[in-house]
DNA sequence: GGTCAAAGTGTCAAATAGCCACTAATCGTA
DNA sequence: TACGATTAGTGGCTATTTGACACTTTGACC
């Protein structure tokens, strides 16, 4: 086979390939509410609307999609969120005026305090209470993406303790239970909740207590097998 | 704002955008085995290796990623599989020699018989027993993708009756149980299995029976709310 | 009619989950 | 220092779900 034949046997890309972006639905828990990080778009299309943090893959900076989402999240928050999981990939001809586009979406969780100051310094980024998302006009199909991320998060709150990543390093069980309740949208049974936590064996007692009013609560921390960053691929508890 | 300003405020795509492909892991059940549809690559790169059915998005033919995966599957099987669900999106700099690439992957299930003749007519497509996937040298990261799809399918077999889509329209519960057992790789308790099926209320008794040896078994069919094609987005049972 | 083989059921024990009342620890105040 | 208010955490009962396995049913074939 000569070079000419070799090249013509090559599987070529479509001429006008779709746009590829990566977007993240970053949740946190603050002031008793579930909040989502949104960014005000400074460019067309959809300039001025609120959108998910994200952007184009950088062929030079990124080796993988995870690199891209982490890079984008660090730009806005100053840190790498401890929990990042791929959510779903939305793609189609009509979701972006510029033409066929694909966005690989991630769900991420972070403690509010660890990125509070950095976010304040980024003029266009804001924590928006999840309840208020429906009242904003979001760019593209980002509202649908947020709803989808929330549905998944509800499943996590029911069957896992993943929502703990939305809290600071040390937290109490009543705090964690409240995060779950806010996510699910209804109260949970204290005893059942604690049983689940125990059986999962993912939290460790720090020995410390925190008291506000009433009996002081035990402070727990996530058991860190592995490093401090969790990339999750599947949905089992 | 004049047109010049407008255009420069536009959020432009990266010059050399990643390749975007869609791939499908299509499972079926035949001769007591779980099988995966593979296609022999006829073009470089990876020419001659076995690969997942899939290909580039067509900006003219496809309105969505689902259109793309369905189009590709119909090319190979002659029909639209009754169950198609997005699996995961793999992307990175090094998974394809041609450069940065992204593949949006789907899991699909189909009855063997409905596409048997068409697949035989497509020279390059073959059903490969899942057990033998490890012994083949697959193109790109397709082996990893198949393993990932299988892990998810195991979860489905444990908590849902999705594997029924790998059987013909009418099937018996012992048959379905065997499909589940083959997927999971270990035997299931007959009573527990039947209880789960009943509670799901997704199967209907056709009134017919099928007998081979021993007591004849009741034939069931999936309850078809909606049309005949299932696109699933989330992972709840 | 008896026997074989596989389908399908009855039933009991074990594990799990929901519920709610009770006890425990701390603070403020009389 | 005792007592009430308040929130953390536990005991223990009941209801539901799951696993296990023996038993019954049905039809085929001799």
XYZ file of C-alpha atoms (C1' of nucleotides) in Angstrom:
534
model
C 0.000 0.000 0.000
C 1.458 3.373 -0.958
C 0.879 6.535 0.974
C -1.919 7.643 -1.324
C -3.836 4.453 -0.715
C -3.126 4.617 2.977
C -4.541 8.110 3.280
C -7.648 7.306 1.308
C -8.289 4.289 3.517
C -8.240 6.578 6.524
C -11.497 7.130 8.329
C -11.903 10.870 8.009
C -13.756 13.150 10.328
C -16.840 14.905 9.145
C -15.903 18.254 7.696
C -17.944 20.433 9.963
C -17.752 18.631 13.267
C -20.006 19.541 16.198
C -18.883 21.997 18.844
C -17.815 20.216 22.019
C -18.133 21.848 25.386
C -17.989 20.652 28.953
C -20.378 22.025 31.566
C -20.659 21.475 35.283
C -23.541 21.639 37.709
C -21.743 22.536 40.914
C -23.877 22.262 44.029
C -23.224 23.472 47.513
C -25.133 23.828 50.774
C -25.267 27.229 52.399
C -27.629 29.030 54.738
C -29.880 25.987 54.864
C -30.310 25.938 51.106
C -29.073 23.957 48.130
C -27.317 26.298 45.726
C -25.936 26.025 42.206
C -23.039 27.979 40.759
C -24.012 30.042 37.717
C -22.023 32.367 35.525
C -23.267 35.373 33.610
C -22.408 34.982 29.937
C -20.191 37.753 28.629
C -20.279 36.687 24.969
C -22.832 35.851 22.354
C -24.794 33.740 21.873
C -27.089 34.127 24.863
C -24.982 37.007 26.174
C -26.126 38.286 29.541
C -28.016 35.153 30.512
C -27.022 32.922 33.388
C -25.281 29.708 32.368
C -23.460 26.755 33.831
C -19.727 27.098 34.301
C -17.950 25.359 31.461
C -16.393 25.846 28.091
C -14.517 24.341 25.203
C -12.050 21.519 25.540
C -8.505 22.784 25.212
C -6.561 20.434 23.003
C -3.304 21.629 24.458
C -4.142 21.962 28.151
C -6.431 18.993 28.609
C -5.585 15.319 28.316
C -9.104 14.185 29.149
C -12.635 15.469 29.694
C -12.031 15.356 33.422
C -9.098 17.734 32.952
C -11.406 20.120 31.168
C -14.119 20.131 33.789
C -11.605 20.469 36.597
C -9.845 23.328 34.828
C -13.121 25.165 34.340
C -14.237 24.628 37.900
C -10.937 25.786 39.278
C -11.143 28.969 37.255
C -14.368 29.851 39.005
C -13.888 28.440 42.482
C -10.133 28.516 42.969
C -10.064 24.870 44.025
C -10.782 21.392 42.702
C -14.119 20.167 44.045
C -13.795 16.962 46.063
C -16.560 15.239 44.127
C -16.985 15.283 40.362
C -19.073 12.797 38.405
C -20.128 12.677 34.807
C -23.851 13.318 34.501
C -25.006 13.046 30.888
C -24.122 14.265 27.440
C -26.595 16.510 25.683
C -26.243 17.020 21.971
C -28.249 18.127 19.017
C -28.702 20.444 16.117
C -30.844 23.046 17.797
C -29.510 23.554 21.271
C -27.047 26.256 20.178
C -27.566 28.823 17.429
C -24.050 28.215 16.164
C -25.087 24.775 14.971
C -24.727 21.160 16.031
C -23.295 21.048 19.529
C -22.452 18.540 22.203
C -21.972 19.238 25.890
C -20.559 16.675 28.270
C -22.035 17.539 31.656
C -20.742 16.840 35.133
C -22.220 17.071 38.595
C -19.884 18.367 41.279
C -20.160 19.158 44.965
C -18.143 21.475 47.136
C -18.212 23.090 50.570
C -19.350 26.664 50.414
C -16.647 28.139 52.622
C -13.630 26.795 50.737
C -14.463 28.806 47.634
C -16.487 31.677 49.029
C -13.765 34.324 48.788
C -12.581 33.271 45.348
C -16.069 33.328 43.906
C -16.628 36.810 45.255
C -13.526 37.882 43.357
C -14.856 36.477 40.079
C -17.257 39.140 39.003
C -19.533 36.981 36.879
C -20.035 33.930 39.127
C -22.777 33.531 41.720
C -24.346 30.917 43.950
C -28.040 30.735 43.075
C -30.511 28.935 45.347
C -31.801 25.873 43.523
C -35.376 26.981 44.238
C -34.849 30.128 42.200
C -33.483 28.445 39.095
C -36.953 28.205 37.591
C -37.402 31.974 37.845
C -34.258 32.829 35.891
C -33.944 32.676 32.167
C -30.970 30.417 31.631
C -28.838 30.080 28.507
C -29.253 27.170 26.098
C -30.773 24.057 27.699
C -28.997 24.677 30.976
C -32.154 24.673 33.044
C -32.979 21.181 31.813
C -29.448 20.097 32.659
C -29.729 21.455 36.188
C -33.053 19.660 36.713
C -31.514 16.455 35.466
C -28.534 16.863 37.792
C -30.897 17.492 40.663
C -32.886 14.324 39.965
C -29.686 12.329 40.149
C -28.677 14.118 43.310
C -32.000 13.161 44.883
C -31.204 9.510 44.190
C -27.789 9.979 45.794
C -29.361 11.602 48.830
C -31.738 8.668 49.202
C -29.206 5.882 48.850
C -25.736 7.246 49.556
C -23.913 9.881 51.537
C -22.440 11.655 48.547
C -24.131 14.929 49.604
C -21.566 15.108 52.411
C -19.187 16.558 49.827
C -21.311 19.708 49.884
C -20.279 20.268 53.496
C -16.991 21.401 55.055
C -14.417 18.838 56.124
C -15.943 18.383 59.549
C -19.685 18.234 60.022
C -22.341 16.770 62.281
C -24.923 14.143 61.418
C -27.862 16.489 61.992
C -26.232 18.873 59.508
C -25.767 16.124 56.956
C -29.324 14.945 57.468
C -30.546 18.445 56.782
C -28.597 18.597 53.525
C -30.266 15.362 52.473
C -33.678 16.677 53.454
C -33.181 19.872 51.494
C -32.128 17.901 48.432
C -34.976 15.410 48.644
C -37.498 18.012 49.651
C -38.968 16.123 52.576
C -38.013 15.152 56.117
C -36.169 11.961 56.937
C -36.420 9.697 59.924
C -33.487 10.387 62.238
C -32.888 6.797 63.249
C -33.090 5.384 59.735
C -30.765 8.039 58.459
C -28.167 7.325 61.095
C -28.402 3.597 60.506
C -27.611 4.110 56.845
C -24.631 6.290 57.643
C -23.266 3.731 60.059
C -23.640 0.816 57.693
C -21.899 2.683 54.894
C -18.821 3.013 57.132
C -17.689 6.040 55.188
C -17.579 8.508 58.050
C -15.192 8.618 60.975
C -15.725 10.209 64.333
C -13.184 13.011 64.798
C -13.596 12.851 68.573
C -14.599 16.508 68.571
C -18.007 17.951 69.350
C -19.790 21.077 68.257
C -22.422 22.732 70.348
C -24.790 25.500 69.465
C -27.853 25.067 71.608
C -28.809 21.800 73.215
C -26.656 18.727 73.418
C -23.387 19.019 71.450
C -23.159 16.945 68.283
C -20.297 14.681 67.260
C -18.171 15.966 64.405
C -17.483 13.506 61.599
C -15.201 13.567 58.616
C -15.298 11.527 55.401
C -13.041 8.491 55.507
C -10.408 9.261 52.969
C -9.254 6.180 51.305
C -7.456 7.396 48.199
C -6.490 11.023 47.930
C -8.881 13.835 48.514
C -10.578 13.906 45.118
C -13.296 11.587 44.050
C -14.072 10.889 40.433
C -16.994 8.591 40.188
C -18.072 6.727 37.126
C -20.990 4.694 38.201
C -24.076 5.176 40.249
C -24.043 2.422 42.769
C -24.209 3.577 46.322
C -23.062 47.770 18.724
C -22.019 47.484 15.124
C -21.589 44.211 13.338
C -17.851 44.197 13.926
C -18.324 44.503 17.658
C -21.072 41.941 17.602
C -18.919 39.374 15.878
C -15.971 39.921 18.160
C -18.226 39.458 21.177
C -19.229 36.078 19.844
C -18.014 33.050 21.732
C -16.022 31.255 19.083
C -15.342 27.574 18.914
C -11.832 26.317 19.366
C -10.150 26.127 15.987
C -9.320 22.463 15.957
C -12.283 20.923 17.752
C -12.277 17.310 18.952
C -13.659 14.541 16.793
C -17.099 13.456 17.983
C -18.327 9.937 17.474
C -21.181 7.897 18.849
C -20.693 4.226 19.725
C -23.106 1.571 20.903
C -22.673 -1.536 22.993
C -25.506 -3.683 21.675
C -26.193 -6.793 23.737
C -28.317 -9.783 22.954
C -28.975 -13.218 24.433
C -28.500 -16.228 22.194
C -27.684 -19.897 22.703
C -27.568 -19.359 26.456
C -24.928 -16.653 26.162
C -24.683 -12.897 26.411
C -23.340 -11.530 23.136
C -22.110 -8.154 21.914
C -22.280 -6.840 18.367
C -18.860 -5.976 16.935
C -17.820 -4.665 13.564
C -14.542 -5.236 11.769
C -12.934 -1.900 10.948
C -12.394 -1.379 7.238
C -10.488 1.896 7.517
C -7.507 3.256 9.354
C -6.804 3.867 12.114
C -7.034 0.440 13.755
C -8.032 -1.126 10.427
C -8.886 -4.793 10.721
C -9.573 -4.724 14.462
C -12.963 -5.369 15.979
C -14.800 -2.273 17.149
C -18.149 -1.136 18.459
C -20.745 -0.137 15.898
C -20.832 3.640 15.655
C -19.507 6.593 13.753
C -19.545 10.311 13.260
C -22.547 12.493 13.899
C -24.129 13.593 10.638
C -24.978 17.259 10.831
C -27.528 16.887 8.089
C -29.193 13.570 8.938
C -29.207 13.781 12.736
C -31.098 16.184 14.931
C -29.809 14.656 18.153
C -27.304 12.156 19.494
C -30.113 9.625 19.767
C -30.730 9.985 16.044
C -27.092 9.199 15.422
C -26.979 6.079 17.541
C -30.253 4.814 16.121
C -29.092 5.449 12.562
C -25.876 3.547 13.167
C -27.627 0.643 14.839
C -30.177 0.373 12.090
C -27.423 0.224 9.489
C -26.050 -2.871 11.163
C -29.151 -4.611 12.469
C -31.887 -3.480 10.100
C -34.121 -2.415 12.989
C -34.273 0.050 15.856
C -33.455 -1.738 19.112
C -36.275 -1.519 21.658
C -33.972 -0.308 24.415
C -31.284 2.343 24.058
C -29.715 4.220 26.951
C -26.799 6.571 27.154
C -23.897 4.949 28.979
C -20.987 7.350 29.346
C -18.865 9.716 27.332
C -15.206 8.910 26.913
C -12.875 11.599 25.694
C -9.218 12.431 25.671
C -6.128 13.301 23.758
C -4.692 9.832 23.393
C -7.553 7.476 22.703
C -7.370 7.986 18.922
C -4.219 8.578 16.872
C -5.998 11.296 14.936
C -6.005 13.516 18.007
C -8.387 14.654 20.689
C -11.583 12.658 20.428
C -14.877 12.232 22.224
C -17.220 9.277 21.963
C -20.707 9.356 23.375
C -21.530 5.728 24.188
C -24.872 3.983 24.449
C -25.992 0.626 25.745
C -28.685 -1.096 23.709
C -30.510 -4.411 23.880
C -32.221 -6.399 21.179
C -33.690 -9.833 20.562
C -31.345 -11.999 18.545
C -33.899 -13.296 16.086
C -35.227 -9.953 14.873
C -31.894 -8.949 13.392
C -30.248 -12.284 12.730
C -30.762 -12.327 8.966
C -29.819 -8.689 8.464
C -26.586 -9.058 10.401
C -25.621 -12.058 8.336
C -26.024 -9.886 5.249
C -23.677 -7.230 6.636
C -20.290 -8.727 5.949
C -18.375 -6.993 8.700
C -20.744 -7.355 11.681
C -20.766 -10.281 14.123
C -22.232 -11.287 17.456
C -19.323 -12.049 19.809
C -19.908 -13.887 23.102
C -19.186 -11.488 25.958
C -16.854 -14.073 27.501
C -14.593 -13.892 24.469
C -14.229 -10.117 24.371
C -11.101 -10.297 26.509
C -9.393 -12.570 23.999
C -9.868 -10.243 21.034
C -7.775 -7.206 20.348
C -10.304 -4.419 20.099
C -9.868 -0.995 18.497
C -9.274 2.132 20.584
C -10.594 1.857 24.164
C -13.573 -0.214 23.096
C -12.818 -3.088 25.423
C -12.957 -0.730 28.392
C -16.240 0.639 27.104
C -17.734 -2.847 26.816
C -16.645 -3.710 30.363
C -18.190 -0.516 31.607
C -21.450 -1.250 29.781
C -21.462 -4.726 31.262
C -21.028 -3.407 34.814
C -24.064 -1.226 34.326
C -25.988 -4.110 32.828
C -25.220 -6.187 35.907
C -26.824 -3.482 38.041
C -29.864 -3.542 35.777
C -30.097 -7.308 36.033
C -30.001 -7.073 39.818
C -32.597 -4.347 40.247
C -34.741 -4.146 37.131
C -36.091 -6.240 34.289
C -34.408 -4.269 31.543
C -32.621 -7.419 30.325
C -35.985 -8.593 29.004
C -35.303 -6.388 25.973
C -32.633 -8.893 24.964
C -35.360 -11.508 24.464
C -38.021 -11.912 21.770
C -41.437 -10.372 22.235
C -42.790 -13.375 24.107
C -40.699 -15.163 26.683
C -41.032 -17.231 29.839
C -39.897 -16.283 33.310
C -37.356 -19.107 33.516
C -35.858 -17.783 30.284
C -35.693 -14.257 31.641
C -34.188 -15.506 34.872
C -31.505 -17.273 32.898
C -30.647 -14.082 31.019
C -30.239 -12.326 34.351
C -28.092 -15.137 35.691
C -25.838 -15.064 32.652
C -25.401 -11.310 32.975
C -24.719 -11.373 36.690
C -22.622 -14.507 36.507
C -24.307 -16.342 39.324
C -27.579 -18.143 40.038
C -30.625 -16.372 41.398
C -33.303 -17.564 43.755
C -36.392 -18.510 41.750
C -38.925 -17.164 44.222
C -37.160 -13.869 44.839
C -36.767 -13.324 41.134
C -40.434 -13.911 40.444
C -41.453 -11.645 43.295
C -39.415 -8.796 41.822
C -40.961 -9.313 38.406
C -44.459 -9.262 39.840
C -43.933 -6.122 41.882
C -42.519 -4.269 38.901
C -45.797 -4.861 37.067
C -44.047 -4.485 33.752
C -44.891 -7.888 32.302
C -48.263 -9.171 31.173
C -49.381 -12.755 30.862
C -50.155 -13.483 27.218
C -52.342 -16.429 28.195
C -50.152 -18.701 26.109
C -47.811 -21.396 27.352
C -44.661 -22.897 25.981
C -43.595 -26.412 26.802
C -40.338 -28.128 26.124
C -39.850 -30.737 28.783
C -41.634 -30.666 32.107
C -44.453 -28.348 33.036
C -45.191 -25.709 30.358
C -44.191 -22.166 31.252
C -46.365 -19.093 30.931
C -45.430 -16.730 28.127
C -45.123 -13.064 29.076
C -44.693 -9.902 27.090
C -43.470 -6.454 28.165
C -46.272 -4.081 28.993
C -46.017 -1.461 26.343
C -47.039 1.849 27.637
C -45.771 4.343 25.084
C -44.665 3.082 21.727
C -42.324 0.226 21.269
C -39.045 2.062 21.750
C -37.562 2.931 25.059
C -35.059 5.716 25.520
C -33.944 5.863 29.058
C -32.099 8.680 30.685
C -31.710 7.732 34.252
C -30.724 4.710 36.171
C -33.465 4.200 38.659
C -35.133 0.848 38.418
C -51.780 -44.679 35.844
C -46.854 -43.932 37.190
C -42.690 -41.484 36.545
C -39.805 -37.688 35.039
C -38.796 -32.910 34.542
C -39.388 -28.432 34.908
C -42.858 -24.545 36.439
C -44.679 -22.310 39.981
C -46.232 -21.716 45.238
C -46.292 -21.791 50.611
C -44.039 -20.708 54.347
C -40.777 -19.657 57.743
C -36.712 -17.290 59.351
C -33.527 -13.484 58.838
C -32.486 -8.958 57.613
C -34.012 -4.264 56.804
C -36.624 -0.050 57.394
C -40.057 2.984 59.666
C -41.662 4.856 63.780
C -41.808 7.106 68.129
C -40.797 7.480 72.685
C -37.109 7.656 75.696
C -32.484 9.036 77.603
C -28.235 12.183 77.413
C -25.694 16.380 77.335
C -25.278 21.224 77.482
C -26.869 26.041 78.383
C -29.303 29.613 80.548
C -31.711 31.207 84.382
C -33.895 31.455 88.737
C -27.457 24.208 92.309
C -31.602 22.748 90.484
C -34.636 22.916 86.713
C -36.476 23.864 82.118
C -35.501 24.311 77.356
C -33.274 22.393 73.472
C -31.072 19.456 70.510
C -28.222 14.816 70.074
C -28.442 10.259 70.103
C -30.527 5.352 71.430
C -33.944 1.433 72.544
C -36.962 -1.264 70.970
C -41.334 -2.483 68.731
C -43.695 -3.318 64.250
C -44.069 -3.805 59.498
C -42.015 -4.916 55.269
C -38.744 -7.071 52.344
C -35.548 -10.791 51.115
C -33.502 -15.401 51.135
C -34.005 -20.197 51.386
C -35.969 -24.464 50.377
C -39.385 -27.848 50.409
C -43.646 -28.721 48.361
C -47.295 -28.860 44.781
C -48.731 -28.558 39.924
C -48.744 -29.570 35.063
C -47.873 -31.830 30.968
C -45.064 -35.474 28.235
C -43.821 -39.899 27.560
C -43.924 -44.657 28.481
